[in-house]
mmCIF file of C-alpha atoms in Angstrom:
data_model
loop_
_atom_site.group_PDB
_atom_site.id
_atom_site.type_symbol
_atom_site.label_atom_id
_atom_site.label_comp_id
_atom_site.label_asym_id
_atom_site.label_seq_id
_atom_site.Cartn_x
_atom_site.Cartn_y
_atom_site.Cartn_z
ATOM 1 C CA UNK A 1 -13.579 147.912 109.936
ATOM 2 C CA UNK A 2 -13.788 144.524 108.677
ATOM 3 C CA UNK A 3 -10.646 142.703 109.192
ATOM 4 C CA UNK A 4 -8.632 142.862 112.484
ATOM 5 C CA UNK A 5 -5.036 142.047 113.139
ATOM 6 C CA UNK A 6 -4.089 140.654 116.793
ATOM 7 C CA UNK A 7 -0.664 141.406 117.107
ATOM 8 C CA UNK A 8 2.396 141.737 119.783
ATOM 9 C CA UNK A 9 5.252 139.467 120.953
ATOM 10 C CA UNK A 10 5.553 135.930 121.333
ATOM 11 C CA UNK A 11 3.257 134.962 124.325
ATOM 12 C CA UNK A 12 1.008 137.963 124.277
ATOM 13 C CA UNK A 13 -2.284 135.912 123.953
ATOM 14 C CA UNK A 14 -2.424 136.783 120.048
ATOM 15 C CA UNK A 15 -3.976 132.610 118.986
ATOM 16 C CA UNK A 16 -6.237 132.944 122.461
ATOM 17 C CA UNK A 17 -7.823 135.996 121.774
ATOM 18 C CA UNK A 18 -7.740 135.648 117.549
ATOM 19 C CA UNK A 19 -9.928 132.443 118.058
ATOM 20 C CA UNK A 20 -12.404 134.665 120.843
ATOM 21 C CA UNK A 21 -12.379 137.175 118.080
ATOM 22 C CA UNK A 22 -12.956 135.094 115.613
ATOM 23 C CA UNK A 23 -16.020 133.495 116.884
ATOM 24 C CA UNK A 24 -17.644 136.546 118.603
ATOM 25 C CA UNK A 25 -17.675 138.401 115.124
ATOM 26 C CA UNK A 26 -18.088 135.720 112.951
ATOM 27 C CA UNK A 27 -15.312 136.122 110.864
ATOM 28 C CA UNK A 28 -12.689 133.389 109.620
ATOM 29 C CA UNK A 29 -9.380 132.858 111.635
ATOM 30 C CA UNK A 30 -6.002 133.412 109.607
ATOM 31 C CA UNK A 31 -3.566 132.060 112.178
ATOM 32 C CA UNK A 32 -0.341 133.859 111.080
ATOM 33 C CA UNK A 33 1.885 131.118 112.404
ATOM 34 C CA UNK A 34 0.074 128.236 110.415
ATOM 35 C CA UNK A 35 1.770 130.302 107.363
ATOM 36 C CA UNK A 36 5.545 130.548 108.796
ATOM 37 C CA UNK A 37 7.983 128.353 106.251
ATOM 38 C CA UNK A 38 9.715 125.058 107.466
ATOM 39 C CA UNK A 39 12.803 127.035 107.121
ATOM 40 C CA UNK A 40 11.453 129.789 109.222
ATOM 41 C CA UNK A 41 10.091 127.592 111.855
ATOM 42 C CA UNK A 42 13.346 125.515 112.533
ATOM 43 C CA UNK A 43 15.387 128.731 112.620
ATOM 44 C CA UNK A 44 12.795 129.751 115.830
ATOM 45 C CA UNK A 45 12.905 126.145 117.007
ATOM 46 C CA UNK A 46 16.707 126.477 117.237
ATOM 47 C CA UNK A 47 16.585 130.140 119.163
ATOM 48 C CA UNK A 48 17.196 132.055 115.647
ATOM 49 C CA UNK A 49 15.548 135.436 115.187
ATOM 50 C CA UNK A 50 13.956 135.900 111.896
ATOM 51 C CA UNK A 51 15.120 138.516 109.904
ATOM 52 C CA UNK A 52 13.192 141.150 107.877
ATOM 53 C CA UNK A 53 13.922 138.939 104.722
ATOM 54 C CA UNK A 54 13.048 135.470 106.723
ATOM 55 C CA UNK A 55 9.624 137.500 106.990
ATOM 56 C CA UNK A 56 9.040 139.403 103.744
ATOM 57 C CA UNK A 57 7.424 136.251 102.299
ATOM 58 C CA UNK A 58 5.528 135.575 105.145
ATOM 59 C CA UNK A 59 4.218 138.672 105.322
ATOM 60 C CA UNK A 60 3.197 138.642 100.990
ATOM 61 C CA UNK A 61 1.394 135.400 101.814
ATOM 62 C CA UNK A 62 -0.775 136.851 105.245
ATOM 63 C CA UNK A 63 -1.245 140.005 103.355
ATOM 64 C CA UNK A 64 -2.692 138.052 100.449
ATOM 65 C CA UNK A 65 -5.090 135.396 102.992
ATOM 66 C CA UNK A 66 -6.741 138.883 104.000
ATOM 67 C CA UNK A 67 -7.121 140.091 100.811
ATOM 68 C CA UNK A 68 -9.062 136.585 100.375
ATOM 69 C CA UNK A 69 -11.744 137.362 102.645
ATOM 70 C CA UNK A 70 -13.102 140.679 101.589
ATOM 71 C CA UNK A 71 -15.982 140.596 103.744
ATOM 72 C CA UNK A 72 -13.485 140.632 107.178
ATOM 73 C CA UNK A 73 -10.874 138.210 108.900
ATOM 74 C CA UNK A 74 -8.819 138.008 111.880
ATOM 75 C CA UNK A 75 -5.447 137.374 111.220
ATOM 76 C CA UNK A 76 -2.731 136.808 114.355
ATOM 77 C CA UNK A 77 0.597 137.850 113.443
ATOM 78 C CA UNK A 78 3.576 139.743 115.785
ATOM 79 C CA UNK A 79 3.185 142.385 113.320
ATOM 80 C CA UNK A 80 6.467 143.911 115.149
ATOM 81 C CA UNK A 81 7.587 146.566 113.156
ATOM 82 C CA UNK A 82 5.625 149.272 111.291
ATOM 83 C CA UNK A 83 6.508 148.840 107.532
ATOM 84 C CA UNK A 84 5.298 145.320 108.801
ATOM 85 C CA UNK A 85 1.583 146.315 109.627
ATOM 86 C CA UNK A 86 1.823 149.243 106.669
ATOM 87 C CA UNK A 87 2.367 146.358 104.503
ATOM 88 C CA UNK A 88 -0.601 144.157 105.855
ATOM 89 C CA UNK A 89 -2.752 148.104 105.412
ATOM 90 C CA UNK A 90 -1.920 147.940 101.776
ATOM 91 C CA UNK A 91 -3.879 145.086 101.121
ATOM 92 C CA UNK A 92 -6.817 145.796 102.974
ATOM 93 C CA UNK A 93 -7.692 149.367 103.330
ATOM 94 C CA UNK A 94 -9.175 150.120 107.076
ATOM 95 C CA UNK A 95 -7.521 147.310 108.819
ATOM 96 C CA UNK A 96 -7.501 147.613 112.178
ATOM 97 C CA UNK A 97 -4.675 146.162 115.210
ATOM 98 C CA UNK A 98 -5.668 145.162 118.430
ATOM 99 C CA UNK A 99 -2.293 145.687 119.974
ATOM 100 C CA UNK A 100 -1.567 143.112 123.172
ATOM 101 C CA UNK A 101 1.114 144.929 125.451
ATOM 102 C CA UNK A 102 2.914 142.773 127.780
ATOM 103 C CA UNK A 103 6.284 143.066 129.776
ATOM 104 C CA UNK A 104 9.086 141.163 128.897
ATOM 105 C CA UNK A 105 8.900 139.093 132.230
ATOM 106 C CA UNK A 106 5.795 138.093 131.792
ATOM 107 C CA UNK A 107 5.915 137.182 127.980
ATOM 108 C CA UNK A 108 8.830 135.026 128.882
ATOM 109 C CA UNK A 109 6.913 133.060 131.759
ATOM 110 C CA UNK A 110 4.034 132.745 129.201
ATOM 111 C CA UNK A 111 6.209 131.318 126.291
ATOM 112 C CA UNK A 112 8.314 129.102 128.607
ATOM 113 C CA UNK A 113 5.084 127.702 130.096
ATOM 114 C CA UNK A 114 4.136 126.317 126.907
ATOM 115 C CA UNK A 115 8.081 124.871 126.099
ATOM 116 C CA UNK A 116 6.773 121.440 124.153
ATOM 117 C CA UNK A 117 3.582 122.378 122.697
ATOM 118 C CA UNK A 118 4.830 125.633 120.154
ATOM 119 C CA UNK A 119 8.091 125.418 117.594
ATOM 120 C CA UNK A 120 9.123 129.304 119.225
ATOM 121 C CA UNK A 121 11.928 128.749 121.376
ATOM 122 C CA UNK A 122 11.795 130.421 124.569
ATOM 123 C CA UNK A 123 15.026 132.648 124.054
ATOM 124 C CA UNK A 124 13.477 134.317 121.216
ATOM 125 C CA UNK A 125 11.227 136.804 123.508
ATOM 126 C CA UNK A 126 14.048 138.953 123.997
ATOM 127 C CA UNK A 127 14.495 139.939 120.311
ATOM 128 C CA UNK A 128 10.636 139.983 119.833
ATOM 129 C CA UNK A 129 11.444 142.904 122.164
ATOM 130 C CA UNK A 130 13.784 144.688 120.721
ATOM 131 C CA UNK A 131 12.379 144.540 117.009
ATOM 132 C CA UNK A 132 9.122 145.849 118.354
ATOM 133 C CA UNK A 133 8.207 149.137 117.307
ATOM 134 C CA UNK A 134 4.655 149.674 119.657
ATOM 135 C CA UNK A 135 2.219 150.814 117.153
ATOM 136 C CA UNK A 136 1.950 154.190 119.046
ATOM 137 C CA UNK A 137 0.162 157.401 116.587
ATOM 138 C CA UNK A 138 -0.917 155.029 114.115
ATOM 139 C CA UNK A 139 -4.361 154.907 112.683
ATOM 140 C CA UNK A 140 -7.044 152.319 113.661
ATOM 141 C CA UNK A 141 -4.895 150.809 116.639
ATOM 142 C CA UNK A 142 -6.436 149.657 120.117
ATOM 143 C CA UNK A 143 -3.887 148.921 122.930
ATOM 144 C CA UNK A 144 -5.164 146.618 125.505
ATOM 145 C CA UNK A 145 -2.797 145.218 128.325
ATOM 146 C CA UNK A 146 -2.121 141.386 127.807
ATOM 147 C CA UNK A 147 -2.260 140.347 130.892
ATOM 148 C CA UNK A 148 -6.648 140.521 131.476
ATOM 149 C CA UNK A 149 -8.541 137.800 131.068
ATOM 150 C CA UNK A 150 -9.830 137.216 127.373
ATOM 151 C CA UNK A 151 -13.540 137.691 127.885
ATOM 152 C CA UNK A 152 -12.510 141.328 129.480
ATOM 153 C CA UNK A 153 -10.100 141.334 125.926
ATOM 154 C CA UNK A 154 -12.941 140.638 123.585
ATOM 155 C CA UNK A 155 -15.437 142.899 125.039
ATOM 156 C CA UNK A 156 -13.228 145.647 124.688
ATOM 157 C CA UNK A 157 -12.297 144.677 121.161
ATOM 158 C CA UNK A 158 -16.176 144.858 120.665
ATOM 159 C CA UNK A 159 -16.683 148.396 121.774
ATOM 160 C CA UNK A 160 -14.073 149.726 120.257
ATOM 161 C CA UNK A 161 -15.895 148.218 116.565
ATOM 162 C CA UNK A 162 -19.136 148.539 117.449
ATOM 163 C CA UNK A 163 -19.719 150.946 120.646
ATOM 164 C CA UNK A 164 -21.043 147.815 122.429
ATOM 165 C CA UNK A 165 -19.851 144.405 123.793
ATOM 166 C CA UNK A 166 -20.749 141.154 121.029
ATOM 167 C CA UNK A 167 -21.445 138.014 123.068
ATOM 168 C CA UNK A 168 -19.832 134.532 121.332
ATOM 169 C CA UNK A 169 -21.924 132.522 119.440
ATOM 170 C CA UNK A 170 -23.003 129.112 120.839
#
């Protein structure tokens, strides 16, 4: 597996872990948000929920950045709903999710801690919720729990790709 997907709701530790990953495998960082329109980012600044058309060109131009790096990326992105990630599959063949589960509570203390510094608005968690579709019986999927520390994250990332923990890169 060569290119990786962190994905989960807003304040799951997606950017956090993405940039662990990132380093540890030594593979470029497609930070899905970076690629979100202007239009797309004030509707989540003012508390809108995107829609599955506010995201279908969002998700042509992430599916196309992986396609880019052919020798592996890892590419953050909520990745919510399954035709989602079955879209980001059809451009790269093998992709793998690491899946970041996380209650609602503690997604919302994690997005409102960072109120200032990120264009989501904090009322947005709930519909992250209820647009998710867990990526349960799907292939190439590891679920880890959100809430462990990153290193702990990123080693298990590790074994699952290569039966043993990487170490970062200095």
């Amino acid at each position: 597996m060569s290119s990786i997907v962190v994905m989960g709701v807003a304040g799951c530790g997606k950017s956090s872990l993405g940039a662990v990953l990132a380093d540890t495998e030594a593979l470029p960082l497609i930070e899905g948000d970076d690629f979100h329109s202007a239009a797309n980012r004030r509707k989540m600044a003012e508390g809108t929920p995107l829609t599955d058309a506010d995201r279908d060109g969002w998700l042509d131009t992430l599916a196309a950045e992986l396609a880019r790096h052919p020798a592996g990326a890892v590419l953050t992105c909520s990745a919510l709903k399954r035709r989602y990630r079955d879209r980001l599959r059809s451009a790269v063949p093998g992709l793998g999710f690491v899946y970041l589960a996380i209650t609602p509570d503690e997604a919302a203390l994690r997005v409102a801690a960072r109120a200032g510094t990120h264009f989501f608005h904090r009322s947005l968690v709930a519909s992250q919720f209820e647009a998710l579709e867990p990526p349960l019986d799907e292939p190439r999927v590891l679920r880890l729990d959100a809430t462990l520390p990153t290193a702990l994250l990123q080693i298990q990332v590790a074994v699952w790709l290569h039966g043993q923990p990487t170490k970062a890169r200095r």
